[in-house]
Tab-separated table of N, CA and C in Angstrom:
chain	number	residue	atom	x	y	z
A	198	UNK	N	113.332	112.343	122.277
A	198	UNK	CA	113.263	113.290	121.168
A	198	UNK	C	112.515	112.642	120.005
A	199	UNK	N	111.735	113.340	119.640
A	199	UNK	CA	110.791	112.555	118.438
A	199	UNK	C	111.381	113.424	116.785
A	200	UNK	N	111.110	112.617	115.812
A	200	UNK	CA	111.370	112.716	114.565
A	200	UNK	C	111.619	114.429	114.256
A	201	UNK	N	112.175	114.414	113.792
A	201	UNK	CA	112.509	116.566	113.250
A	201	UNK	C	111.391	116.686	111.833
A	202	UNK	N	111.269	117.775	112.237
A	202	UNK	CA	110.063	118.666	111.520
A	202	UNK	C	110.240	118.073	109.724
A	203	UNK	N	111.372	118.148	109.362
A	203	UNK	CA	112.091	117.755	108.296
A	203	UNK	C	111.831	116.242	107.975
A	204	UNK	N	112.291	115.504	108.786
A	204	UNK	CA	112.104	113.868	108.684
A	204	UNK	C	110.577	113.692	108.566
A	205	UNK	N	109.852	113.996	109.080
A	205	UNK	CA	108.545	113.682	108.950
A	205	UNK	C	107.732	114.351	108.151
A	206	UNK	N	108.250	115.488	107.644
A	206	UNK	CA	107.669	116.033	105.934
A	206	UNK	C	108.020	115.224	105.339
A	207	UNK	N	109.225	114.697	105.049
A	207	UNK	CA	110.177	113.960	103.801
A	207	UNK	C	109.502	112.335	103.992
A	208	UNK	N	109.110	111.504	105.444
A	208	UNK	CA	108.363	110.643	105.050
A	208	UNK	C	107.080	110.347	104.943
A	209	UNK	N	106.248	111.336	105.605
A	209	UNK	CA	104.819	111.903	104.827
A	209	UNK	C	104.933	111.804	103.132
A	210	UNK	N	105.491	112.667	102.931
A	210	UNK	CA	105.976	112.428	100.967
A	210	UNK	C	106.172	111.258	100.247
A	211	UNK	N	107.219	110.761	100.966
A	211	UNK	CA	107.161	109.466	100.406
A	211	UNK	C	106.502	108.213	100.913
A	212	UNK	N	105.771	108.396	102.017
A	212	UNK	CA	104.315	107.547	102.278
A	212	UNK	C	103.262	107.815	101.204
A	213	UNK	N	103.307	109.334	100.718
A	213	UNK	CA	101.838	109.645	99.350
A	213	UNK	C	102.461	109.538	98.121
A	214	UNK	N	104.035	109.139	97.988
A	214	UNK	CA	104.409	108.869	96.805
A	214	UNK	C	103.966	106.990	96.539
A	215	UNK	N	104.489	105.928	97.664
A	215	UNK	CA	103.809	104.635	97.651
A	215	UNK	C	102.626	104.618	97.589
A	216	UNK	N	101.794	105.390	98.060
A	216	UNK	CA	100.245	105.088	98.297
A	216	UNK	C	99.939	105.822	96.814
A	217	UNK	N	100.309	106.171	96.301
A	217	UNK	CA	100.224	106.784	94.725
A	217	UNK	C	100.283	105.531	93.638
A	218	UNK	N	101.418	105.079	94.193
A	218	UNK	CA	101.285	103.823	93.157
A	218	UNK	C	100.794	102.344	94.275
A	219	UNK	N	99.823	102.242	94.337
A	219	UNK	CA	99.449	101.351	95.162
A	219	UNK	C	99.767	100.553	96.002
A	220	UNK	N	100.978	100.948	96.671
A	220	UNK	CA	101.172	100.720	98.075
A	220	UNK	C	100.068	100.021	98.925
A	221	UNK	N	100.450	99.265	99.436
A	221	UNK	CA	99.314	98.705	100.806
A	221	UNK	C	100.145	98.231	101.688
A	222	UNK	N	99.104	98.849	103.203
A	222	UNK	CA	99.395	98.939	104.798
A	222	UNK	C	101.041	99.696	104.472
A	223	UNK	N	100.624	101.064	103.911
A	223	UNK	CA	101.871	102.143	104.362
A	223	UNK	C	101.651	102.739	105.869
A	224	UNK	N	102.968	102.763	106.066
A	224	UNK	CA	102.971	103.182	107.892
A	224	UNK	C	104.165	103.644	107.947
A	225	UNK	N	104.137	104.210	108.932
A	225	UNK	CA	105.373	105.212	109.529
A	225	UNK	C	105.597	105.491	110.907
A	226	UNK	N	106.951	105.023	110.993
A	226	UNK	CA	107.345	104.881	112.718
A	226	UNK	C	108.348	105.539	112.744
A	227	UNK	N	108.475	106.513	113.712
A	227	UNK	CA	108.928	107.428	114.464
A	227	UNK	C	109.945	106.084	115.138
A	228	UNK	N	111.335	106.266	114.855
A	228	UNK	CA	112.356	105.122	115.622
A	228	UNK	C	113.571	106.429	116.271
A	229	UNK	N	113.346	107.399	116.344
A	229	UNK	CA	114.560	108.520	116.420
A	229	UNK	C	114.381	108.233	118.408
A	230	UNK	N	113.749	107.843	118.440
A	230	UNK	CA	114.280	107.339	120.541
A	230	UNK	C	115.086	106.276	120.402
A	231	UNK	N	115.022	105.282	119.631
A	231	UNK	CA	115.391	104.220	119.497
A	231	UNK	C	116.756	104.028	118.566
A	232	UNK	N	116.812	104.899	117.579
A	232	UNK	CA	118.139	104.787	116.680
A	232	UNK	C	118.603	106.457	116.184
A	233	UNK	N	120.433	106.275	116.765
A	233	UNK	CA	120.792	107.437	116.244
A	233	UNK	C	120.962	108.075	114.889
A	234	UNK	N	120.899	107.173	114.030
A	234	UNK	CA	121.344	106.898	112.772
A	234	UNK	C	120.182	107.541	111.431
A	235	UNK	N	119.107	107.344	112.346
A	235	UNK	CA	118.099	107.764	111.494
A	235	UNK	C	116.559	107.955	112.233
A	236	UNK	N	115.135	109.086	111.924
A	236	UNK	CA	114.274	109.144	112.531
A	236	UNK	C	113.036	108.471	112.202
A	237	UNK	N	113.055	108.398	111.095
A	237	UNK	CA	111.627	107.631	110.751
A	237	UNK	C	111.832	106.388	109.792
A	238	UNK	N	110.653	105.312	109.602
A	238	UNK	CA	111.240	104.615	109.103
A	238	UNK	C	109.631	104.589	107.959
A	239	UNK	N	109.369	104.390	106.527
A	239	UNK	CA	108.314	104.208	105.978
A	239	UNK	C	108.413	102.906	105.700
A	240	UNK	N	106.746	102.148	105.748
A	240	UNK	CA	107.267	101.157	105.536
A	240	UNK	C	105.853	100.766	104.622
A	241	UNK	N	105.853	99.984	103.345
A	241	UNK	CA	104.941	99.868	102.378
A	241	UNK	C	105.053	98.687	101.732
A	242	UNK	N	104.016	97.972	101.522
A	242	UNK	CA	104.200	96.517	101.050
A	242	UNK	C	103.652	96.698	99.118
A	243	UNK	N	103.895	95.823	98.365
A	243	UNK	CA	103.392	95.529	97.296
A	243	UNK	C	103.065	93.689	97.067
A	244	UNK	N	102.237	93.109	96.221
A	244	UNK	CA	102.056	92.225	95.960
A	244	UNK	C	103.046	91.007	94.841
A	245	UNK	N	103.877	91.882	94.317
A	245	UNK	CA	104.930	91.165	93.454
A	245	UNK	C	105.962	92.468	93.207
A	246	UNK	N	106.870	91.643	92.647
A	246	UNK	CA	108.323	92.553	92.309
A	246	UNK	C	108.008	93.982	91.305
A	247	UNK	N	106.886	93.950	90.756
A	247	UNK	CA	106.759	95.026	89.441
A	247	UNK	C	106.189	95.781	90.196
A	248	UNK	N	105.423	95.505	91.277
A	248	UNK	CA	104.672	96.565	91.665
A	248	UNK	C	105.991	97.275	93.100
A	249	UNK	N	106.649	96.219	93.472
A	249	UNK	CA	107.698	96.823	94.606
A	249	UNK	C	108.769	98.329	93.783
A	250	UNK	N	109.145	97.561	92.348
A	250	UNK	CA	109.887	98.652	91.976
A	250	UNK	C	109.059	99.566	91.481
A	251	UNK	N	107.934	99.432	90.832
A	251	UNK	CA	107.211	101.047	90.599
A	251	UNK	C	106.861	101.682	91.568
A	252	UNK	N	106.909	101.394	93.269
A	252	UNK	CA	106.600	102.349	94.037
A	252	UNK	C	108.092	102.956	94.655
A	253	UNK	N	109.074	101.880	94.638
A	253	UNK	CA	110.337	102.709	94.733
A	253	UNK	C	110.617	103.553	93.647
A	254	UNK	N	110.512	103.580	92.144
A	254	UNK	CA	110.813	104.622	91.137
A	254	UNK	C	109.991	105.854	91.499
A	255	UNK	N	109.115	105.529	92.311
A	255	UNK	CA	107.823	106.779	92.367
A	255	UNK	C	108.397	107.818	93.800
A	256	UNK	N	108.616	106.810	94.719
A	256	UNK	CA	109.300	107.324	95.961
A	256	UNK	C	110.843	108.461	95.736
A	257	UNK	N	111.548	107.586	94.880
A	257	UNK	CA	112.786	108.173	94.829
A	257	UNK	C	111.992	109.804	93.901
A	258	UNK	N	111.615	109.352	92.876
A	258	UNK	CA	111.091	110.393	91.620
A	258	UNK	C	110.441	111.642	92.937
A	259	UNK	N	109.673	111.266	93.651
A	259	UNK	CA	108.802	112.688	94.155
A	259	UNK	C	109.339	112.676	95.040
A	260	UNK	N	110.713	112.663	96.297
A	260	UNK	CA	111.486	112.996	96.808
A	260	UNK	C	112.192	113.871	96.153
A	261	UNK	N	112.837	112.931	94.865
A	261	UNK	CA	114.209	114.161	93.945
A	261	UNK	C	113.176	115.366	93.851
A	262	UNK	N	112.190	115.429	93.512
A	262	UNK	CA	111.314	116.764	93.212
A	262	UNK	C	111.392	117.927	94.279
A	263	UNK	N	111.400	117.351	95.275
A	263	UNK	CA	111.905	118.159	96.632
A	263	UNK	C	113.311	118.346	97.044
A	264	UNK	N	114.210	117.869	96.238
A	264	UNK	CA	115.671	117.953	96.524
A	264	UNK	C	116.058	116.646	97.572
A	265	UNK	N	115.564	115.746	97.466
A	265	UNK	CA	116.180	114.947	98.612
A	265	UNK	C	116.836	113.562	97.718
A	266	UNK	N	118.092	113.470	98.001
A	266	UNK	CA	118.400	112.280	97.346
A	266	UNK	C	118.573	110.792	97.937
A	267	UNK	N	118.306	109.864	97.681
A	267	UNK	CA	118.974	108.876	98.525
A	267	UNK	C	120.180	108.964	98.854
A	268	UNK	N	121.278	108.240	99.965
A	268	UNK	CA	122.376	107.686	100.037
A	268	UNK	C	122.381	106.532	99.686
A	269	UNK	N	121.604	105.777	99.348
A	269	UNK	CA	122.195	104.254	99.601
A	269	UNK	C	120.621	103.566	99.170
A	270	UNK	N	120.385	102.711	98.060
A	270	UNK	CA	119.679	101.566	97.683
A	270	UNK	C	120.195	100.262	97.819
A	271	UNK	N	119.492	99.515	98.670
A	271	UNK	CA	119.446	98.171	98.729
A	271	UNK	C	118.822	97.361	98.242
A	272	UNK	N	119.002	96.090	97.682
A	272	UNK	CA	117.660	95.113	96.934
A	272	UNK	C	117.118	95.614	96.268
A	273	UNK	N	117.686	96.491	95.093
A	273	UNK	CA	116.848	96.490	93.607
A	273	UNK	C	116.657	95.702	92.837
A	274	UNK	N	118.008	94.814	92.850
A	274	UNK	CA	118.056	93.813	91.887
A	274	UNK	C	116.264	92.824	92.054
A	275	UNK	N	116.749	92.050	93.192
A	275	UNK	CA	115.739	91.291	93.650
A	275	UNK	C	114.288	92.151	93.723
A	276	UNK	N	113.781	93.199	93.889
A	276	UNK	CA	112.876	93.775	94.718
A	276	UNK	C	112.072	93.381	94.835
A	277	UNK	N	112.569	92.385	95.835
A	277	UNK	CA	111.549	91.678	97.298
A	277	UNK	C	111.512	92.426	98.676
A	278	UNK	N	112.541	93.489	98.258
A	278	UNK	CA	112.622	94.113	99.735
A	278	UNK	C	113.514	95.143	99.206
A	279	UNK	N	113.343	96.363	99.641
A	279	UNK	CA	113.990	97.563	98.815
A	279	UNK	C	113.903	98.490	99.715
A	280	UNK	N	115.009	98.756	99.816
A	280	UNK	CA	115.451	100.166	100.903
A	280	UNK	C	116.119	101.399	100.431
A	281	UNK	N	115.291	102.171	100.835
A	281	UNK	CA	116.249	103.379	100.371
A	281	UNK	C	116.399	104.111	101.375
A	282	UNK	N	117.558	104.635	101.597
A	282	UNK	CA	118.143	105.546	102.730
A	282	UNK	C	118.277	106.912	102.172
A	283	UNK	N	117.719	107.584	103.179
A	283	UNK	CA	117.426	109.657	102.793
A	283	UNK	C	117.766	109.920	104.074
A	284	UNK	N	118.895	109.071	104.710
A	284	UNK	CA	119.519	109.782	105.900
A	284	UNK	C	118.852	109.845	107.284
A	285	UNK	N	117.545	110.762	106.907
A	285	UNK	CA	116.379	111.165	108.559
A	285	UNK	C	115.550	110.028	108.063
A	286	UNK	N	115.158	109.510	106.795
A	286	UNK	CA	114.597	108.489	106.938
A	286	UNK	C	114.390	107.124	106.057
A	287	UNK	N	114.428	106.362	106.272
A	287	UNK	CA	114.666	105.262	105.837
A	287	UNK	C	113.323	104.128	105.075
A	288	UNK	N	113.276	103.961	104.054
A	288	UNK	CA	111.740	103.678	103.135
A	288	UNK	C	112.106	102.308	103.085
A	289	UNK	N	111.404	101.417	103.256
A	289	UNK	CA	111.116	99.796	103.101
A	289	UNK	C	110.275	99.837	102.472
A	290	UNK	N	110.714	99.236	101.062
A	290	UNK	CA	109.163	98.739	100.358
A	290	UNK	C	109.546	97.274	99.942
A	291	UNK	N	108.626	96.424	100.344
A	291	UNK	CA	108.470	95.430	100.752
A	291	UNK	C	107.293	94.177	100.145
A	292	UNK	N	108.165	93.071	99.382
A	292	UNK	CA	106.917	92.102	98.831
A	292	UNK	C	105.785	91.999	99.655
A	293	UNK	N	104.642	91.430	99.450
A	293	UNK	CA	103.501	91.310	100.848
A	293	UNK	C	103.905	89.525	101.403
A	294	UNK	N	104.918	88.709	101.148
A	294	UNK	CA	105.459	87.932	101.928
A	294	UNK	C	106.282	88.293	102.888
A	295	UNK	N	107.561	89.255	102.385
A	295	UNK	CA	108.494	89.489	103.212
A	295	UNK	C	108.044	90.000	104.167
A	296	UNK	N	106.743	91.294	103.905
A	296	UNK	CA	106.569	92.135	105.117
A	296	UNK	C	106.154	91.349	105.931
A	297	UNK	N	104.746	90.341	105.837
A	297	UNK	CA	104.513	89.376	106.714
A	297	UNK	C	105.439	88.376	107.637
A	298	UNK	N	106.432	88.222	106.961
A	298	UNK	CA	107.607	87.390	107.437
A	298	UNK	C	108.317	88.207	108.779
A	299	UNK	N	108.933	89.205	108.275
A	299	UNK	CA	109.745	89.926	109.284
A	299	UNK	C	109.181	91.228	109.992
A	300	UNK	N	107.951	91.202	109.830
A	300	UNK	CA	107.180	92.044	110.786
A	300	UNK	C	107.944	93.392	111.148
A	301	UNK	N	108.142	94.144	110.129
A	301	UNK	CA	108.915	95.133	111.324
A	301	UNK	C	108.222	95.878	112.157
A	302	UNK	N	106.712	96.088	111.572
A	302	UNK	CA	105.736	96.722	112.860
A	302	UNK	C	106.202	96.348	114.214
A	303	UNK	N	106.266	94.529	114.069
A	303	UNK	CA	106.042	94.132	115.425
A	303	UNK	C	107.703	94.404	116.313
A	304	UNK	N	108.488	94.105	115.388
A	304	UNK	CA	110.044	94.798	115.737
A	304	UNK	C	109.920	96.058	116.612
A	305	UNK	N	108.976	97.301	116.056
A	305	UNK	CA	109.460	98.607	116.650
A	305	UNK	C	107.995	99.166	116.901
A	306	UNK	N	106.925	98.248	117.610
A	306	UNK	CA	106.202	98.041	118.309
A	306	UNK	C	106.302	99.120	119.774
A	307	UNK	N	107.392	99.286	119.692
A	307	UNK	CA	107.047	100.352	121.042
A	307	UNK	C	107.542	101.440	120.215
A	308	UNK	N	107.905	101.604	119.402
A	308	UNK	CA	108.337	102.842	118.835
A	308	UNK	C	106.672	104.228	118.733
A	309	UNK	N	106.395	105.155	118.756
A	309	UNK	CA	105.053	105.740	118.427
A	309	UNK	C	105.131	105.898	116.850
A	310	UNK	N	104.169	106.146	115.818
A	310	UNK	CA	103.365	106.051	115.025
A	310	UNK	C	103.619	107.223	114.136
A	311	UNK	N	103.722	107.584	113.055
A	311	UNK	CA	103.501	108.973	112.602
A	311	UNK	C	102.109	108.892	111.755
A	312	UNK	N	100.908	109.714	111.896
A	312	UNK	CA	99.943	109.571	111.430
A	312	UNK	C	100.153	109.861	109.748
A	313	UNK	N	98.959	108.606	109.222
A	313	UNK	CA	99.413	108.820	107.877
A	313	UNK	C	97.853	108.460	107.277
A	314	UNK	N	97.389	109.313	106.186
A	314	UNK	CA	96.060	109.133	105.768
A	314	UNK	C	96.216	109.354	104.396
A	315	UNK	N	96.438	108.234	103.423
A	315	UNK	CA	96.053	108.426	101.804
A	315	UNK	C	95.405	109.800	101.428
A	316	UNK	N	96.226	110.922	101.373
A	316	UNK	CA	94.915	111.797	100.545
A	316	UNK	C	94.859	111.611	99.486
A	317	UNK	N	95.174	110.362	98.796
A	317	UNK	CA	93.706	110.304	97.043
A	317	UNK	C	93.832	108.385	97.268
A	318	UNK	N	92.818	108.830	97.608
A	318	UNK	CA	92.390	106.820	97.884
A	318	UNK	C	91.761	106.620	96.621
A	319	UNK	N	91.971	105.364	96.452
A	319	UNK	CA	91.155	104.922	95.131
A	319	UNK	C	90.228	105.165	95.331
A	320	UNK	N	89.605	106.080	93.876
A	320	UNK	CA	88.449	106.471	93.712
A	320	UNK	C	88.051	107.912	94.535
A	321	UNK	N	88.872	108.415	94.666
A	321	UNK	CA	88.901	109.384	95.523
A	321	UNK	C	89.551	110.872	94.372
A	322	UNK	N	88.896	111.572	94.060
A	322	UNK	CA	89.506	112.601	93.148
A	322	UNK	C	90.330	113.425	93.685
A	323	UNK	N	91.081	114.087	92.772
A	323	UNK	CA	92.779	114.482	93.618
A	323	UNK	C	91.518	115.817	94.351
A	324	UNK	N	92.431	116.171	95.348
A	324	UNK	CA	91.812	117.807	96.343
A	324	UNK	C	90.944	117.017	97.066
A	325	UNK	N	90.585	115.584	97.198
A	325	UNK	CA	89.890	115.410	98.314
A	325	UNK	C	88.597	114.554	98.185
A	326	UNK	N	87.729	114.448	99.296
A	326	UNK	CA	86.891	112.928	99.112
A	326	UNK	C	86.502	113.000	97.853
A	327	UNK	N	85.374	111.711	98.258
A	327	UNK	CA	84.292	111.125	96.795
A	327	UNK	C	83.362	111.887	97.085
A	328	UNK	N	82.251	112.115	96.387
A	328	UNK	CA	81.056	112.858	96.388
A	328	UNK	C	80.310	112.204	97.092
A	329	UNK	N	80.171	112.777	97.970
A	329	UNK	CA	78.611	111.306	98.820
A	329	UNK	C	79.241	110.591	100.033
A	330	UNK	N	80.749	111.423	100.374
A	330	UNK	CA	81.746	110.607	101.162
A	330	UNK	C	82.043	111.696	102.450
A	331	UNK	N	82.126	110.698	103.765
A	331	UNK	CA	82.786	111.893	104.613
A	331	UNK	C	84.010	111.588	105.604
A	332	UNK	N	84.318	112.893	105.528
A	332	UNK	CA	85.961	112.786	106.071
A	332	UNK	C	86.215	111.993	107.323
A	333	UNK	N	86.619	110.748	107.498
A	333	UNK	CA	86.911	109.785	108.687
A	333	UNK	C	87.492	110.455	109.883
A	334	UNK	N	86.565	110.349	110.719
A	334	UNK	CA	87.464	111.315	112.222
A	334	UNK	C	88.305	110.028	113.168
A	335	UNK	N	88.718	110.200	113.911
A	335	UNK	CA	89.179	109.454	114.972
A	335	UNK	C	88.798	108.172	115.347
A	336	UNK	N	87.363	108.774	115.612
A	336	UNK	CA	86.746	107.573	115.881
A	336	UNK	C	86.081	106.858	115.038
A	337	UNK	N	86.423	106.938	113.792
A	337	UNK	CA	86.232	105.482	112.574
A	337	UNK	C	87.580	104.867	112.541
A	338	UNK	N	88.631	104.655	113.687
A	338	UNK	CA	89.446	104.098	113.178
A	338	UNK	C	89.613	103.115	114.318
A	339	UNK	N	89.687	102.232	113.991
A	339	UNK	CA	90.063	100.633	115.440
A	339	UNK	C	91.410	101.253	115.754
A	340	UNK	N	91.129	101.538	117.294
A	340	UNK	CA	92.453	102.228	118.127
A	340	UNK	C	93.499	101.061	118.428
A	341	UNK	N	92.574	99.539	118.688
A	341	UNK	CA	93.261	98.642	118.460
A	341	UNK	C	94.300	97.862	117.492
A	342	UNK	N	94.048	98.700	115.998
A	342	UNK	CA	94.875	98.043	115.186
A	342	UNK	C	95.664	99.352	114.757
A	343	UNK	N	96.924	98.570	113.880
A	343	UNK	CA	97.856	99.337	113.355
A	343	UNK	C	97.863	99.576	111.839
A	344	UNK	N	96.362	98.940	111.418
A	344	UNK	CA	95.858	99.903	110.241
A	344	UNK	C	95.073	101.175	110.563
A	345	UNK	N	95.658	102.240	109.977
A	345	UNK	CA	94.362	103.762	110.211
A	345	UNK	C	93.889	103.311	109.093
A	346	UNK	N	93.060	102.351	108.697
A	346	UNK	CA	91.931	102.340	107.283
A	346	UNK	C	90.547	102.736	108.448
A	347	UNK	N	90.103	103.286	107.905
A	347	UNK	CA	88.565	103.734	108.805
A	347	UNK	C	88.005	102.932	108.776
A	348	UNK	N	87.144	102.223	109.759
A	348	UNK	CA	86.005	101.030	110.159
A	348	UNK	C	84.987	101.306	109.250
A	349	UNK	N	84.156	100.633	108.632
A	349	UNK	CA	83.118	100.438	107.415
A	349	UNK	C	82.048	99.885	108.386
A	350	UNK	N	80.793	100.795	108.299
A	350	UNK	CA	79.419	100.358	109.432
A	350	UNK	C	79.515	99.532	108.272
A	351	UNK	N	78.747	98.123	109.223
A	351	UNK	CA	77.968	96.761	108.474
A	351	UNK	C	76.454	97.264	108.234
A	352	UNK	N	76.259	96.871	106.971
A	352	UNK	CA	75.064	97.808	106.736
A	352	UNK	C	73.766	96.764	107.065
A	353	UNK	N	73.078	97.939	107.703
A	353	UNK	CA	71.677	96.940	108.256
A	353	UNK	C	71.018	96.276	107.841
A	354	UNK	N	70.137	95.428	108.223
A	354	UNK	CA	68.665	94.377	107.064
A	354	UNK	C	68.210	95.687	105.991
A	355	UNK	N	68.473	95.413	105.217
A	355	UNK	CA	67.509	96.203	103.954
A	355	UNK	C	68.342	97.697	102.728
A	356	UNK	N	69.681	97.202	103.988
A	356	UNK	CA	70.387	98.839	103.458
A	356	UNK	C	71.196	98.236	102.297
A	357	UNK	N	71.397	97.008	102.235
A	357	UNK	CA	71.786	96.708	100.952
A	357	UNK	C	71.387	96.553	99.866
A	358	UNK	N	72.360	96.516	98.890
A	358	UNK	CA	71.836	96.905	97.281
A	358	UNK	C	70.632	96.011	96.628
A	359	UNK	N	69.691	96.217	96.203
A	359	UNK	CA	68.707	95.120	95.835
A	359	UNK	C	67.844	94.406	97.282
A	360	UNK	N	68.243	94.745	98.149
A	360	UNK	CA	67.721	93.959	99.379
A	360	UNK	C	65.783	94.848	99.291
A	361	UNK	N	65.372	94.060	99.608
A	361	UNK	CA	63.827	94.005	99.655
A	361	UNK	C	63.435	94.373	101.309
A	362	UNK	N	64.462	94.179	102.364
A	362	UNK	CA	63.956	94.325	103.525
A	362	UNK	C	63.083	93.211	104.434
A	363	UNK	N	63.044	93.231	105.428
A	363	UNK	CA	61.885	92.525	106.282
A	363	UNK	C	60.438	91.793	106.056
């Protein structure tokens, strides 16, 4: 049985509430084969403690907007690692040591994926791309990795800025 229609709106939301406040390598795993307790799990790193709690204040804030409350915060004090429980799903936001440390990707590695795509990437105006930009299909994304950031062509002899060419 995979994640309910519900669980995976509610962590879609709060995957674009972290990626709002600059979240990096947000992801979302579908664990509802694997645990009764709960279906999805978000999971979002920050670079220091100020930036861990402004994406949990942001997470909780545009959840409550939808009516969803937490049950249960863990590691605020510290926030090196901060959990909040919404029941169907469960938000890790996470120093960029800890996440490296305890891997939970690699933990629930067989678990499947819930697709997740920043809609307002830096530099990206709200309603959608940059001007001069196009929408990443499938195949700009390394099927091999467990970042969906879209592959960037290496730009040829001459296509770079100031380059003179051959």
């Amino acid at each position: 049985m995979t994640a309910s229609t519900e669980a995976r709106e509610t962590a879609l939301l709060a995957a674009q509430a972290a990626a709002d406040k600059l979240a990096t390598n947000v992801a979302i795993v579908d664990v509802s084969e694997r645990l009764a307790i709960t279906d999805a799990f978000v999971l979002a790193s920050a670079p220091n403690e100020r930036q861990v709690q402004a994406i949990v204040d942001e997470v909780e804030e545009r959840l409550r907007e939808h009516g969803v409350k937490p049950v249960r915060r863990e590691g605020v004090a510290e926030a090196r690692w901060v959990l909040l429980d919404f029941v169907d799903v469960v938000v890790h936001v996470q120093h960029a040591e800890e996440r490296a440390y305890y891997a939970l990707e690699r933990l629930w590695k067989d678990c499947p994926t819930i697709p997740f795509v920043d809609r307002a990437a830096p530099g990206t105006p709200p309603g959608g791309a940059a001007p001069g930009t196009a929408t990443p299909s499938a195949d700009d994304v390394d099927p091999a990795s467990a970042d969906p950031t879209p592959l960037r062509a290496e730009p040829a002899d001459g296509d770079e800025p100031g380059a003179t060419g051959p």
